[in-house]
Amino acid sequence: MPRALIVIDVQYDFCPGGALGVADGDTIVPGINRRIEDAPVVILTQDWHPAGHLSFASSHPGKAPADMIDMPYGPQVLWPDHCVQGSHGAAFHEDLLTDPADMIIRKGYNPEIDSYSAFFENDRETATGLHGYLQSRGISRLMLVGLATDFCVAYSAEDAAQLGYDVQVDISLCRAIDLDGSMATAKARMLAAGVTLLD
Ligand code: VGL
Ligand code: ZN
């Protein structure tokens, strides 16, 4: 089975001007589209939070975006309100080729648990269902691209490697938030998990 392409969170809120805009986040869309056109299997992920999600700073009086909080499942960064279900910011970038997608997986819909990874929520145990989907299609090799490198891409890549997938991340088709050295940490964690980084 050839390598499946997983495109992480190419949504307006992660593009410049969005609620959690990543610098140059939109510039990777044409390159991702070329990959989509060539990939035998295409999966898109979509960050998809209910209003009032507990990862939003606005849900915690006195807290601001980038503050940390202790959740029952561990430390959690607080974010600006973003990717609220049905909002423009939650929509895929209009230039992204979504028609060829075999599967669109949404995550972050649990009001009390964030979900960076496409495989598990941030409690690291509630499954999104993507692993079952890939297993039942016999897919064992993955290529990840998208936003943001140091959060959703890195967590997805690390989980995939730990689940036994052969994982490549094309860093040239990702862009990072880079909060307090998060990019360096994410790179180190991906490498330690056995992820291959291409750039
Ligand atoms: C993401 C922070 C919060 C991401 C999603 O897509 O990397 N980061 N929600
Ligand atoms: Zn989110």
mmCIF file of C-alpha atoms and ligand atoms in Angstrom:
data_model
loop_
_atom_site.group_PDB
_atom_site.id
_atom_site.type_symbol
_atom_site.label_atom_id
_atom_site.label_comp_id
_atom_site.label_asym_id
_atom_site.label_seq_id
_atom_site.Cartn_x
_atom_site.Cartn_y
_atom_site.Cartn_z
ATOM 1 C CA MET A 1 0.000 0.000 0.000
ATOM 2 C CA PRO A 2 1.491 3.378 -0.954
ATOM 3 C CA ARG A 3 2.028 6.198 1.505
ATOM 4 C CA ALA A 4 -1.133 8.050 2.587
ATOM 5 C CA LEU A 5 -1.070 11.849 2.802
ATOM 6 C CA ILE A 6 -2.497 13.409 5.970
ATOM 7 C CA VAL A 7 -3.064 17.160 5.713
ATOM 8 C CA ILE A 8 -3.335 18.710 9.155
ATOM 9 C CA ASP A 9 -5.637 21.674 9.905
ATOM 10 C CA VAL A 10 -5.227 23.891 6.813
ATOM 11 C CA GLN A 11 -7.997 26.169 8.074
ATOM 12 C CA TYR A 12 -8.451 29.937 8.011
ATOM 13 C CA ASP A 13 -7.883 30.392 11.745
ATOM 14 C CA PHE A 14 -4.326 29.023 11.332
ATOM 15 C CA CYS A 15 -3.609 31.271 8.344
ATOM 16 C CA PRO A 16 -2.461 34.915 8.574
ATOM 17 C CA GLY A 17 -5.390 37.062 9.732
ATOM 18 C CA GLY A 18 -6.983 34.090 11.518
ATOM 19 C CA ALA A 19 -7.613 33.785 15.249
ATOM 20 C CA LEU A 20 -4.469 31.678 15.730
ATOM 21 C CA GLY A 21 -2.719 32.785 12.568
ATOM 22 C CA VAL A 22 0.571 31.051 11.836
ATOM 23 C CA ALA A 23 3.112 33.178 9.939
ATOM 24 C CA ASP A 24 3.089 32.149 6.250
ATOM 25 C CA GLY A 25 0.525 29.441 7.020
ATOM 26 C CA ASP A 26 -1.230 30.070 3.715
ATOM 27 C CA THR A 27 1.938 29.883 1.618
ATOM 28 C CA ILE A 28 2.094 26.090 1.894
ATOM 29 C CA VAL A 29 -1.277 25.533 0.207
ATOM 30 C CA PRO A 30 -0.023 25.282 -3.419
ATOM 31 C CA GLY A 31 2.684 22.771 -2.454
ATOM 32 C CA ILE A 32 0.210 20.727 -0.424
ATOM 33 C CA ASN A 33 -2.162 20.719 -3.412
ATOM 34 C CA ARG A 34 0.547 19.210 -5.620
ATOM 35 C CA ARG A 35 0.968 16.431 -3.043
ATOM 36 C CA ILE A 36 -2.790 15.920 -2.886
ATOM 37 C CA GLU A 37 -2.965 15.515 -6.656
ATOM 38 C CA ASP A 38 -0.347 12.750 -6.547
ATOM 39 C CA ALA A 39 -1.317 10.938 -3.351
ATOM 40 C CA PRO A 40 -3.135 7.587 -3.560
ATOM 41 C CA VAL A 41 -4.934 8.229 -0.268
ATOM 42 C CA VAL A 42 -5.707 11.690 1.106
ATOM 43 C CA ILE A 43 -6.964 12.411 4.614
ATOM 44 C CA LEU A 44 -7.676 15.919 5.901
ATOM 45 C CA THR A 45 -7.975 16.889 9.548
ATOM 46 C CA GLN A 46 -10.108 19.758 10.786
ATOM 47 C CA ASP A 47 -9.789 21.362 14.230
ATOM 48 C CA TRP A 48 -13.445 21.631 15.282
ATOM 49 C CA HIS A 49 -14.188 23.128 18.695
ATOM 50 C CA PRO A 50 -17.546 23.903 20.275
ATOM 51 C CA ALA A 51 -17.931 27.522 21.505
ATOM 52 C CA GLY A 52 -16.635 27.796 25.072
ATOM 53 C CA HIS A 53 -14.098 24.993 24.624
ATOM 54 C CA LEU A 54 -11.909 24.547 27.709
ATOM 55 C CA SER A 55 -8.722 25.113 25.665
ATOM 56 C CA PHE A 56 -9.867 28.704 25.043
ATOM 57 C CA ALA A 57 -8.421 31.352 27.380
ATOM 58 C CA SER A 58 -11.841 33.041 27.268
ATOM 59 C CA SER A 59 -13.287 30.064 29.180
ATOM 60 C CA HIS A 60 -11.031 30.828 32.174
ATOM 61 C CA PRO A 61 -11.563 34.216 33.862
ATOM 62 C CA GLY A 62 -8.284 36.082 34.338
ATOM 63 C CA LYS A 63 -6.358 33.933 31.861
ATOM 64 C CA ALA A 64 -4.882 35.053 28.557
ATOM 65 C CA PRO A 65 -3.842 33.182 25.406
ATOM 66 C CA ALA A 66 -0.491 31.379 25.847
ATOM 67 C CA ASP A 67 -1.064 31.012 29.612
ATOM 68 C CA MET A 68 -0.893 27.452 30.904
ATOM 69 C CA ILE A 69 -3.551 25.665 32.929
ATOM 70 C CA ASP A 70 -3.734 22.307 34.681
ATOM 71 C CA MET A 71 -6.412 20.105 33.165
ATOM 72 C CA PRO A 72 -7.325 16.699 34.656
ATOM 73 C CA TYR A 73 -5.194 15.180 31.863
ATOM 74 C CA GLY A 74 -2.167 17.432 32.449
ATOM 75 C CA PRO A 75 -0.851 20.882 31.509
ATOM 76 C CA GLN A 76 -2.662 22.631 28.669
ATOM 77 C CA VAL A 77 -1.771 25.802 26.747
ATOM 78 C CA LEU A 78 -4.679 28.237 26.511
ATOM 79 C CA TRP A 79 -5.501 29.546 23.032
ATOM 80 C CA PRO A 80 -7.537 32.364 21.570
ATOM 81 C CA ASP A 81 -11.024 31.190 20.515
ATOM 82 C CA HIS A 82 -10.411 29.414 17.204
ATOM 83 C CA CYS A 83 -11.923 26.891 14.794
ATOM 84 C CA VAL A 84 -15.359 27.175 16.333
ATOM 85 C CA GLN A 85 -17.656 24.672 14.650
ATOM 86 C CA GLY A 86 -19.325 26.171 11.592
ATOM 87 C CA SER A 87 -17.388 29.446 11.681
ATOM 88 C CA HIS A 88 -15.397 30.864 8.767
ATOM 89 C CA GLY A 89 -12.199 30.323 10.757
ATOM 90 C CA ALA A 90 -12.929 26.620 11.003
ATOM 91 C CA ALA A 91 -13.337 26.275 7.231
ATOM 92 C CA PHE A 92 -10.550 24.866 5.095
ATOM 93 C CA HIS A 93 -8.571 27.460 3.131
ATOM 94 C CA GLU A 94 -10.573 27.939 -0.045
ATOM 95 C CA ASP A 95 -7.612 27.069 -2.273
ATOM 96 C CA LEU A 96 -6.995 23.717 -0.568
ATOM 97 C CA LEU A 97 -8.022 20.848 -2.849
ATOM 98 C CA THR A 98 -10.564 19.142 -0.627
ATOM 99 C CA ASP A 99 -12.443 17.179 -3.304
ATOM 100 C CA PRO A 100 -9.811 14.414 -3.554
ATOM 101 C CA ALA A 101 -9.995 13.697 0.201
ATOM 102 C CA ASP A 102 -11.074 10.133 1.038
ATOM 103 C CA MET A 103 -11.704 11.061 4.643
ATOM 104 C CA ILE A 104 -12.020 14.223 6.722
ATOM 105 C CA ILE A 105 -11.437 13.705 10.409
ATOM 106 C CA ARG A 106 -12.560 16.306 12.904
ATOM 107 C CA LYS A 107 -10.992 16.687 16.344
ATOM 108 C CA GLY A 108 -11.296 18.899 19.399
ATOM 109 C CA TYR A 109 -15.096 18.523 19.540
ATOM 110 C CA ASN A 110 -15.003 17.250 23.142
ATOM 111 C CA PRO A 111 -15.703 20.457 25.150
ATOM 112 C CA GLU A 112 -13.362 19.470 27.986
ATOM 113 C CA ILE A 113 -10.406 17.902 26.187
ATOM 114 C CA ASP A 114 -8.188 19.491 23.559
ATOM 115 C CA SER A 115 -6.990 17.340 20.664
ATOM 116 C CA TYR A 116 -3.805 18.305 18.861
ATOM 117 C CA SER A 117 -3.195 14.851 17.465
ATOM 118 C CA ALA A 118 -5.239 13.307 14.669
ATOM 119 C CA PHE A 119 -5.086 10.012 16.608
ATOM 120 C CA PHE A 120 -5.734 10.777 20.283
ATOM 121 C CA GLU A 121 -7.189 13.626 22.303
ATOM 122 C CA ASN A 122 -4.793 15.396 24.680
ATOM 123 C CA ASP A 123 -5.603 12.905 27.447
ATOM 124 C CA ARG A 124 -3.526 10.652 25.171
ATOM 125 C CA GLU A 125 -6.082 7.856 25.428
ATOM 126 C CA THR A 126 -9.384 8.882 23.811
ATOM 127 C CA ALA A 127 -9.110 7.733 20.195
ATOM 128 C CA THR A 128 -10.350 9.817 17.267
ATOM 129 C CA GLY A 129 -10.937 6.713 15.135
ATOM 130 C CA LEU A 130 -8.230 7.496 12.572
ATOM 131 C CA HIS A 131 -6.078 4.531 13.598
ATOM 132 C CA GLY A 132 -8.993 2.137 13.068
ATOM 133 C CA TYR A 133 -9.706 3.688 9.684
ATOM 134 C CA LEU A 134 -6.101 3.366 8.513
ATOM 135 C CA GLN A 135 -5.797 -0.175 9.852
ATOM 136 C CA SER A 136 -8.943 -1.324 8.149
ATOM 137 C CA ARG A 137 -7.640 0.075 4.847
ATOM 138 C CA GLY A 138 -4.274 -1.639 5.344
ATOM 139 C CA ILE A 139 -2.352 1.653 5.398
ATOM 140 C CA SER A 140 0.952 1.608 7.290
ATOM 141 C CA ARG A 141 2.948 4.445 5.723
ATOM 142 C CA LEU A 142 2.092 8.119 6.228
ATOM 143 C CA MET A 143 3.224 11.547 5.034
ATOM 144 C CA LEU A 144 2.135 14.490 7.178
ATOM 145 C CA VAL A 145 1.999 18.155 6.197
ATOM 146 C CA GLY A 146 0.075 21.197 7.440
ATOM 147 C CA LEU A 147 -0.424 23.424 10.473
ATOM 148 C CA ALA A 148 0.937 23.892 12.958
ATOM 149 C CA THR A 149 4.252 22.018 12.848
ATOM 150 C CA ASP A 150 4.906 22.244 16.585
ATOM 151 C CA PHE A 151 1.409 21.318 17.798
ATOM 152 C CA CYS A 152 -1.010 19.341 15.665
ATOM 153 C CA VAL A 153 1.499 18.062 13.113
ATOM 154 C CA ALA A 154 4.063 17.049 15.736
ATOM 155 C CA TYR A 155 1.560 15.388 18.069
ATOM 156 C CA SER A 156 0.018 13.493 15.154
ATOM 157 C CA ALA A 157 3.415 12.370 13.873
ATOM 158 C CA GLU A 158 4.591 11.259 17.281
ATOM 159 C CA ASP A 159 1.410 9.282 17.969
ATOM 160 C CA ALA A 160 1.529 7.691 14.524
ATOM 161 C CA ALA A 161 5.129 6.574 15.028
ATOM 162 C CA GLN A 162 4.261 5.174 18.454
ATOM 163 C CA LEU A 163 1.347 3.287 16.894
ATOM 164 C CA GLY A 164 3.840 1.640 14.547
ATOM 165 C CA TYR A 165 3.361 3.625 11.325
ATOM 166 C CA ASP A 166 6.268 4.553 9.082
ATOM 167 C CA VAL A 167 5.958 8.345 9.331
ATOM 168 C CA GLN A 168 7.451 11.148 7.277
ATOM 169 C CA VAL A 169 6.817 14.859 7.890
ATOM 170 C CA ASP A 170 7.646 17.256 5.074
ATOM 171 C CA ILE A 171 8.734 20.255 7.123
ATOM 172 C CA SER A 172 8.774 22.456 4.004
ATOM 173 C CA LEU A 173 4.987 22.033 3.800
ATOM 174 C CA CYS A 174 4.375 22.902 7.463
ATOM 175 C CA ARG A 175 4.536 26.172 9.422
ATOM 176 C CA ALA A 176 4.990 26.592 13.179
ATOM 177 C CA ILE A 177 3.432 28.670 15.954
ATOM 178 C CA ASP A 178 6.751 28.544 17.879
ATOM 179 C CA LEU A 179 5.626 29.438 21.376
ATOM 180 C CA ASP A 180 8.497 29.417 23.919
ATOM 181 C CA GLY A 181 10.755 27.105 21.926
ATOM 182 C CA SER A 182 7.923 24.717 21.077
ATOM 183 C CA MET A 183 9.361 24.102 17.609
ATOM 184 C CA ALA A 184 12.683 22.799 18.926
ATOM 185 C CA THR A 185 10.889 20.577 21.449
ATOM 186 C CA ALA A 186 8.525 19.260 18.796
ATOM 187 C CA LYS A 187 11.380 18.417 16.419
ATOM 188 C CA ALA A 188 13.263 16.566 19.129
ATOM 189 C CA ARG A 189 10.161 14.600 20.146
ATOM 190 C CA MET A 190 9.364 13.622 16.566
ATOM 191 C CA LEU A 191 12.940 12.463 15.953
ATOM 192 C CA ALA A 192 12.996 10.513 19.222
ATOM 193 C CA ALA A 193 9.759 8.759 18.186
ATOM 194 C CA GLY A 194 11.386 7.689 14.912
ATOM 195 C CA VAL A 195 9.670 10.172 12.571
ATOM 196 C CA THR A 196 11.586 11.074 9.395
ATOM 197 C CA LEU A 197 11.716 14.845 8.815
ATOM 198 C CA LEU A 198 12.087 15.979 5.201
ATOM 199 C CA ASP A 199 12.911 19.538 4.165
HETATM 200 C C1 VGL B 1 -3.588 23.676 16.838
HETATM 201 C C2 VGL B 1 -3.402 24.838 18.799
HETATM 202 C C3 VGL B 1 -4.743 24.645 19.062
HETATM 203 C C4 VGL B 1 -2.907 23.168 15.598
HETATM 204 C C5 VGL B 1 -4.935 23.462 17.089
HETATM 205 O O1 VGL B 1 -3.609 22.880 14.598
HETATM 206 O O2 VGL B 1 -1.669 23.053 15.610
HETATM 207 N N1 VGL B 1 -2.829 24.354 17.705
HETATM 208 N N2 VGL B 1 -5.485 23.951 18.204
HETATM 209 ZN ZN ZN B 2 -7.561 23.893 18.475
#
